[in-house]
Short mmCIF file of C-alpha atoms in Angstrom, two decimals:
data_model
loop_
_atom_site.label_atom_id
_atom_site.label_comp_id
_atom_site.label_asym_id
_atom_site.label_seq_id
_atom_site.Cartn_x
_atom_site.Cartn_y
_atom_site.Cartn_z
CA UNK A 1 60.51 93.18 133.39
CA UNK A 2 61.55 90.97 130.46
CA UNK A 3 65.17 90.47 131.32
CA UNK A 4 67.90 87.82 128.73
CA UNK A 5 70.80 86.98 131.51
CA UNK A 6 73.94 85.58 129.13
CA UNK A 7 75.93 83.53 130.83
CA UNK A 8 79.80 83.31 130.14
CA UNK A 9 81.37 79.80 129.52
CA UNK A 10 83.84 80.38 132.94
CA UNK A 11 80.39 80.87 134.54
CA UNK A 12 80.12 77.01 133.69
CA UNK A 13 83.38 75.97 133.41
CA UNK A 14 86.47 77.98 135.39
CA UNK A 15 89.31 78.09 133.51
CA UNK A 16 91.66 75.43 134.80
CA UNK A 17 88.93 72.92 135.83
CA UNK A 18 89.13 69.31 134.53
CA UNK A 19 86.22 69.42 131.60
CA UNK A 20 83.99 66.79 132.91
CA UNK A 21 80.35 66.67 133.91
CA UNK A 22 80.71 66.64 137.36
CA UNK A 23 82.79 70.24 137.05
CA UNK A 24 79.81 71.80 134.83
CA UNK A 25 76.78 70.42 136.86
CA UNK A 26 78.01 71.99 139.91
CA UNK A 27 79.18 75.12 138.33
CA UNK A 28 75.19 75.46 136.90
CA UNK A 29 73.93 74.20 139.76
CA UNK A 30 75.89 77.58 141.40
CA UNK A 31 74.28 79.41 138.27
CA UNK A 32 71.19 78.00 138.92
CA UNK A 33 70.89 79.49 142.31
CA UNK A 34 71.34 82.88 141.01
CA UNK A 35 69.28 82.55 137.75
CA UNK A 36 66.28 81.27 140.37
CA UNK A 37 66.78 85.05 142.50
CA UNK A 38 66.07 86.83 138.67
CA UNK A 39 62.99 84.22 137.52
CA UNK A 40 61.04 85.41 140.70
CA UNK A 41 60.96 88.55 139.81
CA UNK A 42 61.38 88.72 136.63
CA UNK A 43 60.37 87.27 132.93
CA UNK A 44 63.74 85.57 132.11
CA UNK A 45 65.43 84.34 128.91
CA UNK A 46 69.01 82.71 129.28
CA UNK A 47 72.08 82.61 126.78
CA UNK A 48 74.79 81.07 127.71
CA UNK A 49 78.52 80.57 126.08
CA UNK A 50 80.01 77.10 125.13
CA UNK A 51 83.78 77.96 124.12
CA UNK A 52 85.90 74.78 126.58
CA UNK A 53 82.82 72.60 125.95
CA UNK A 54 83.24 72.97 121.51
CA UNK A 55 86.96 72.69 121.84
CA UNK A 56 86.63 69.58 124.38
CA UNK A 57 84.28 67.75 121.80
CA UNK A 58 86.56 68.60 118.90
CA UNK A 59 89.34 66.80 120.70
CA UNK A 60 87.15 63.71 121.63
CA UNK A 61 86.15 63.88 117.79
CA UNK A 62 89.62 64.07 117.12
CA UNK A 63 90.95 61.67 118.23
CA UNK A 64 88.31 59.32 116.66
CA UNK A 65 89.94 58.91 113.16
CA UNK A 66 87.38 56.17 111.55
CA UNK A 67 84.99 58.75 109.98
CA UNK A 68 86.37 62.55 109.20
CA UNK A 69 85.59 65.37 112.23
CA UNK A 70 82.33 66.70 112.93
CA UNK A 71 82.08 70.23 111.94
CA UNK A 72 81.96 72.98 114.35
CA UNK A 73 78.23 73.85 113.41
CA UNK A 74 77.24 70.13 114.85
CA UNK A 75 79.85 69.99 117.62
CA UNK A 76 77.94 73.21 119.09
CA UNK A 77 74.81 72.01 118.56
CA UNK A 78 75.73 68.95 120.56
CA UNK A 79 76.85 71.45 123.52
CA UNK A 80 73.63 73.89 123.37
CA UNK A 81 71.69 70.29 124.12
CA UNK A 82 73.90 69.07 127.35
CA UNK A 83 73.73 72.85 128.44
CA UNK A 84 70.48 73.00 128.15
CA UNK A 85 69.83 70.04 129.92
CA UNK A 86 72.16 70.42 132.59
CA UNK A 87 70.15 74.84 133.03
CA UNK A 88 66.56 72.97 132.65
CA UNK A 89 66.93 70.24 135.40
CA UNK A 90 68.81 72.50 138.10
CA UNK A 91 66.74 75.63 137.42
CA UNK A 92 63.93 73.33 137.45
CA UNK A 93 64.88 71.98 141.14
CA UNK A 94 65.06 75.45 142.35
CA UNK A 95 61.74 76.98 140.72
CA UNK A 96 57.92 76.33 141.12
CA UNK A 97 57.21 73.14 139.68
CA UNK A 98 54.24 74.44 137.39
CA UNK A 99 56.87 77.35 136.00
CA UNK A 100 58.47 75.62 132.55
CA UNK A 101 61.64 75.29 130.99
CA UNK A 102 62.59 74.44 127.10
CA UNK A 103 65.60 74.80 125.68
CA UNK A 104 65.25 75.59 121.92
CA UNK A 105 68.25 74.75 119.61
CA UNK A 106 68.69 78.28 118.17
CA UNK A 107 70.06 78.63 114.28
CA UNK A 108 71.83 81.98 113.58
CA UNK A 109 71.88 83.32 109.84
CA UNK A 110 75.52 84.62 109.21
CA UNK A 111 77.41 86.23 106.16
CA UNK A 112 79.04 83.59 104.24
CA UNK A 113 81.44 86.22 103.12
CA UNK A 114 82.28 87.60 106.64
CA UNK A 115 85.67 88.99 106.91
CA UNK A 116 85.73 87.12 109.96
CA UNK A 117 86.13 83.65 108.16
CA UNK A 118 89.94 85.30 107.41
CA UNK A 119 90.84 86.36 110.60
CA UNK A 120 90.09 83.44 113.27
CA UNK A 121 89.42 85.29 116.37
CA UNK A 122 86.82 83.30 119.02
CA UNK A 123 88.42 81.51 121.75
CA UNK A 124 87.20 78.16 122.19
CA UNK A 125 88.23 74.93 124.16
CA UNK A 126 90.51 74.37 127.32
CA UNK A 127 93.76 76.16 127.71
CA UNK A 128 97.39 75.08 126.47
CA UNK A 129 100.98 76.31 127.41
CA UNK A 130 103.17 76.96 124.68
CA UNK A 131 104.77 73.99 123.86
CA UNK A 132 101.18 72.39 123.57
CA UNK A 133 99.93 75.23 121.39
CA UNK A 134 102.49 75.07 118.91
CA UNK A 135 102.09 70.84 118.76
CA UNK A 136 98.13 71.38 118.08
CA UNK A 137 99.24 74.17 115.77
CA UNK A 138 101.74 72.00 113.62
CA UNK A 139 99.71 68.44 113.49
CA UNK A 140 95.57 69.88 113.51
CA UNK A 141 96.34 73.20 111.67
CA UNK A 142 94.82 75.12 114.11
CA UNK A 143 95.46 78.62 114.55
CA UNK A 144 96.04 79.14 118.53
CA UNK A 145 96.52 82.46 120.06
CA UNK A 146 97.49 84.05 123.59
CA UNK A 147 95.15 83.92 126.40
CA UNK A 148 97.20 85.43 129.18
CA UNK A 149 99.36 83.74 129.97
CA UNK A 150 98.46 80.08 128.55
CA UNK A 151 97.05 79.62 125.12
CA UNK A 152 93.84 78.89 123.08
CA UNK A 153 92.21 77.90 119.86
CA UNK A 154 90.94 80.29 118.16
CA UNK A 155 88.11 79.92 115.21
CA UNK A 156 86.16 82.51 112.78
CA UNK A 157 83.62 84.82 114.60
CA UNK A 158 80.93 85.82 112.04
CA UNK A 159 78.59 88.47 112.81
CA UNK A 160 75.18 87.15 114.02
CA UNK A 161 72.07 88.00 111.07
CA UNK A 162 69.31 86.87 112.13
CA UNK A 163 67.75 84.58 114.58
CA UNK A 164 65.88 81.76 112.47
CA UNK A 165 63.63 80.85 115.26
CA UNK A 166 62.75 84.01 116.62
CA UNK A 167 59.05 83.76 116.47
CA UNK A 168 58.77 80.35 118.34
CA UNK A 169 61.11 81.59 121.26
CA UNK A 170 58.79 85.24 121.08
CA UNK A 171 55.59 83.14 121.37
CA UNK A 172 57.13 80.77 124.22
CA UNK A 173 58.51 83.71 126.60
CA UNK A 174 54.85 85.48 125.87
CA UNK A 175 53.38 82.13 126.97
CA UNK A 176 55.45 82.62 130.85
CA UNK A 177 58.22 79.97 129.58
CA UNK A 178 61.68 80.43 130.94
CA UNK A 179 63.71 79.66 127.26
CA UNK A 180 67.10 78.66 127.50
CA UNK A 181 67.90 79.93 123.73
CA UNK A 182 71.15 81.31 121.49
CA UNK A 183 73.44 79.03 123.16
CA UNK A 184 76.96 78.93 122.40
CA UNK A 185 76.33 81.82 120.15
CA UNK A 186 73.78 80.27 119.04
CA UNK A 187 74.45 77.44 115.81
CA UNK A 188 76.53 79.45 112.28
CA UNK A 189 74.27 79.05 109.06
CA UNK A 190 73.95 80.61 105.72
CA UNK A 191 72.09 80.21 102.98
CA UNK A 192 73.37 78.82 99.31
CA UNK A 193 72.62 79.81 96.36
CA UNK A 194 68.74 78.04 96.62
CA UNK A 195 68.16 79.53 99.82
CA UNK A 196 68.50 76.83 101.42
CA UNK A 197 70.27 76.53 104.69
CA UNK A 198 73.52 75.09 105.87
CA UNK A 199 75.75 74.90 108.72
CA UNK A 200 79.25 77.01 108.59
CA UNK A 201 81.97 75.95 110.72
CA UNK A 202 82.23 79.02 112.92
CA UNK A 203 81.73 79.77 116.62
CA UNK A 204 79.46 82.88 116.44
CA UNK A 205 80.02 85.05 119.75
CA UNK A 206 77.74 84.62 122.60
CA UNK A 207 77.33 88.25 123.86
CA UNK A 208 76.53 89.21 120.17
CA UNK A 209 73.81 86.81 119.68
CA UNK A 210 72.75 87.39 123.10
CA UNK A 211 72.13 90.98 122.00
CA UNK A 212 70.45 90.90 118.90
CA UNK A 213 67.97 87.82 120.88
CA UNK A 214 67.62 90.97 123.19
CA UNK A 215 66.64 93.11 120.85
CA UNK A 216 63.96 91.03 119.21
CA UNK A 217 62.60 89.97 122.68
CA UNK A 218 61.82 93.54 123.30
CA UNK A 219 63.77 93.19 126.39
CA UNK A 220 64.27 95.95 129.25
CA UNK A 221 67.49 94.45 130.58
CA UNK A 222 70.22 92.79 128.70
CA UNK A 223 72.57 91.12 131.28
CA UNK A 224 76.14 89.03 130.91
CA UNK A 225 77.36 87.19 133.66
CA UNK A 226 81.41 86.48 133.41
CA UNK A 227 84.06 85.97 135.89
CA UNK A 228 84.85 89.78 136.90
CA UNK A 229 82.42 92.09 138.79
CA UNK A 230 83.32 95.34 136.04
CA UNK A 231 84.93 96.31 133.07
CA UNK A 232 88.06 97.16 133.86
CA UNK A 233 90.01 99.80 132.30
CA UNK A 234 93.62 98.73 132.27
CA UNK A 235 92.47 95.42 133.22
CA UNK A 236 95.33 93.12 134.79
CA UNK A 237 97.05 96.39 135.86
CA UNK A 238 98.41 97.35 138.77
CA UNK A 239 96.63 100.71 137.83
CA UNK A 240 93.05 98.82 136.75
CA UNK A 241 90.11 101.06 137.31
CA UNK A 242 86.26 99.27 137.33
CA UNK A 243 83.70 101.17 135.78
CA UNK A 244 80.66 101.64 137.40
CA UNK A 245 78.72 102.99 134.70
CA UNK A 246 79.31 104.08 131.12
CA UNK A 247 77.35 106.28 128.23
CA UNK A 248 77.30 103.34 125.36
CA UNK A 249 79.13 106.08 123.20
CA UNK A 250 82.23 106.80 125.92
CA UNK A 251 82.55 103.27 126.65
CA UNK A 252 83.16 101.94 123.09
CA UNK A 253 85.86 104.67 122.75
CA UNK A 254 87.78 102.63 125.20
CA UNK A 255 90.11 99.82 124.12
CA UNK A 256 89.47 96.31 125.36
CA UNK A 257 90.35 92.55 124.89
CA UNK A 258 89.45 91.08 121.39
CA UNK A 259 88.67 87.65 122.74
CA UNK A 260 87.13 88.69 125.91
CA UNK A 261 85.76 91.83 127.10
CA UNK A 262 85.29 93.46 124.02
CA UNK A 263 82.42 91.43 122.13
CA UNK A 264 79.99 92.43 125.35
CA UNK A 265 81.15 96.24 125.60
CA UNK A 266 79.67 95.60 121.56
CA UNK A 267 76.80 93.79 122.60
CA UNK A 268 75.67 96.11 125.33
CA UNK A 269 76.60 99.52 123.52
CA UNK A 270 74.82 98.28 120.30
CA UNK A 271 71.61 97.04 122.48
CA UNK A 272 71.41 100.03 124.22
CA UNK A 273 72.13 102.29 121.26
CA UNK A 274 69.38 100.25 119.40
CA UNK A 275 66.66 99.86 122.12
CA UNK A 276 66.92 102.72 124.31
CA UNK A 277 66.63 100.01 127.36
CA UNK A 278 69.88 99.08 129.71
CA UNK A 279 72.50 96.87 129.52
CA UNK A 280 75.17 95.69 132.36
CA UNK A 281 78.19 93.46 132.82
CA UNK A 282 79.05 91.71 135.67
CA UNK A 283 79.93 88.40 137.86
CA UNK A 284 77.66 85.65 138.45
CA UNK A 285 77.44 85.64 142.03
CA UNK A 286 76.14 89.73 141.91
CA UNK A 287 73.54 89.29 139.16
CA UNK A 288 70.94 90.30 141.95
CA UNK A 289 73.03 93.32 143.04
CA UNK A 290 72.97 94.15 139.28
CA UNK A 291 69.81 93.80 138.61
CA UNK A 292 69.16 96.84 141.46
CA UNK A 293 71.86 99.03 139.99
CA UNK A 294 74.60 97.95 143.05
CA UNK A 295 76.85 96.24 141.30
CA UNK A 296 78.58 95.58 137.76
CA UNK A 297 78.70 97.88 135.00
CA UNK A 298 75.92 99.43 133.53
CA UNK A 299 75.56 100.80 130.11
CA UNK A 300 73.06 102.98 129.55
CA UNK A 301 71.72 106.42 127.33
CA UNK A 302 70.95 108.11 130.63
CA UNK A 303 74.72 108.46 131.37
CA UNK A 304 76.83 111.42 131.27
CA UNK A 305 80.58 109.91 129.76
CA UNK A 306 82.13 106.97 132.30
CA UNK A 307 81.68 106.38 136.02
CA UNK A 308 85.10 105.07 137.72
CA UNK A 309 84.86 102.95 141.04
CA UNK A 310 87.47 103.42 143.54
#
């Protein structure tokens, strides 16, 4: 089964952590582990998010004030490499030697007009508390907004096109290569007025592009990884539900986080809706379990309304 396993940035980073390398080569070396259980059994494609590491490099850039900032467009592309790196060697450890890994630096065609370029909305870098937020606000323009309780940056979101490298990744997963692909969203670009491309400084959202990679990968399983075993209805709530398992139709009736938990209730109900194939949200650690129906959330045509767990 051709399976595309997103993984969420707290997957790589947990929120609070110190952003250094040590932190993230761990944390995929933990990934790693799991993503090794779904390769043996599977054909698998990875995505993965890249939200602290964009907002960590923006600071560094920052704070460099000889040349002006690198855009966003370049800042993620810089991430999608490291990642990459850091998924290729410790997946690599763990998997038969003569199995290969690439990591291909994935452009995404976006809307230049996007309504999203008005209403910054992605999360990306660490976390603040207030009286940081409104300091980063006030001297680097940046629009912050609440992320619990603590605060983060928050960017345009454009919808994700088209993948511009689709047919390379297509013939390398064909081929029996694991292709660590769409990172971070995968890298914003439009096209001017001579067609030719350029890079937009957006953060597109992972679970989106993870999707629509999905979907052109004729895949049977479209899988994100975060940092909670369900959707949760009421989530945070003394009276939070998880659901077990949701018609794509029922479940995007429900309200749920703007930054969070709502791009991959999007992701899964328009993948499903589009494919006819499954879909399922869950934590890291379960992605096994998921992958046999015993844990997470799964999103799928073949079910009546919304499934509660106890």
């Amino acid at each position: 089964m051709r399976v595309v396993v997103a993984l969420g940035g707290n997957a790589l980073l947990r929120r609070g952590q110190a952003l250094n390398s040590e932190n993230q080569r761990e944390n995929i070396r933990l990934a790693a582990q799991q993503l090794e259980e779904v390769h043996e059994h599977h054909e698998l494609v990875i995505a993965h998010g890249n939200g602290p590491q964009v907002g960590l490099l923006a600071l560094m850039d920052a704070a460099y004030t000889a040349v002006d900032p690198y855009p966003l467009d370049v800042l993620g592309a810089e991430t999608v490499g490291m990642i990459g790196y850091m998924i290729e060697q410790e997946l690599g450890n763990l998997i038969p030697f003569e199995d290969h890994i690439v990591t291909v630096l994935t452009q995404i065609l976006v809307d230049a007009d996007d309504p999203a370029f008005q209403n910054p909305s992605k999360p990306v870098g660490p976390i603040y508390n207030r009286t940081e937020a409104e300091r980063l606000q006030r001297e680097k323009g940046w629009t912050m907004a609440p992320d619990g309780v603590h605060f983060r940056r928050v960017v345009p979101s454009p919808l994700p096109q088209r993948i511009i490298e689709m047919n390379a990744i297509r013939m390398l997963v064909d081929n029996g290569v694991v292709v660590i692909c769409a990172g971070g969203g995968g890298i914003p670009t439009a096209y001017d007025e001579n067609r030719k491309l350029y890079g937009v400084e957006a953060v597109i959202d992972k679970d989106l592009a993870s999707g629509l990679l999905a979907n052109g990968l004729d895949a049977e399983m479209f899988v994100m990884l975060t940092d909670v075993p369900n959707v949760y209805v009421d989530f945070g709530r003394e009276n939070q539900r998880p659901i077990i398992a949701a018609h794509p139709d029922a479940l995007e009736a429900l309200d749920f986080a703007a930054g969070s938990m709502a791009p991959k209730v999007m992701g899964a109900c328009k993948f499903v809706r589009e494919t006819g194939m499954k879909s399922a949200i869950g934590q890291l650690s379960d992605v096994s379990k998921i992958m046999a129906g015993e844990a997470g959330t799964l999103i799928s045509n073949e079910i009546d309304g919304i499934c509660f767990g106890d």
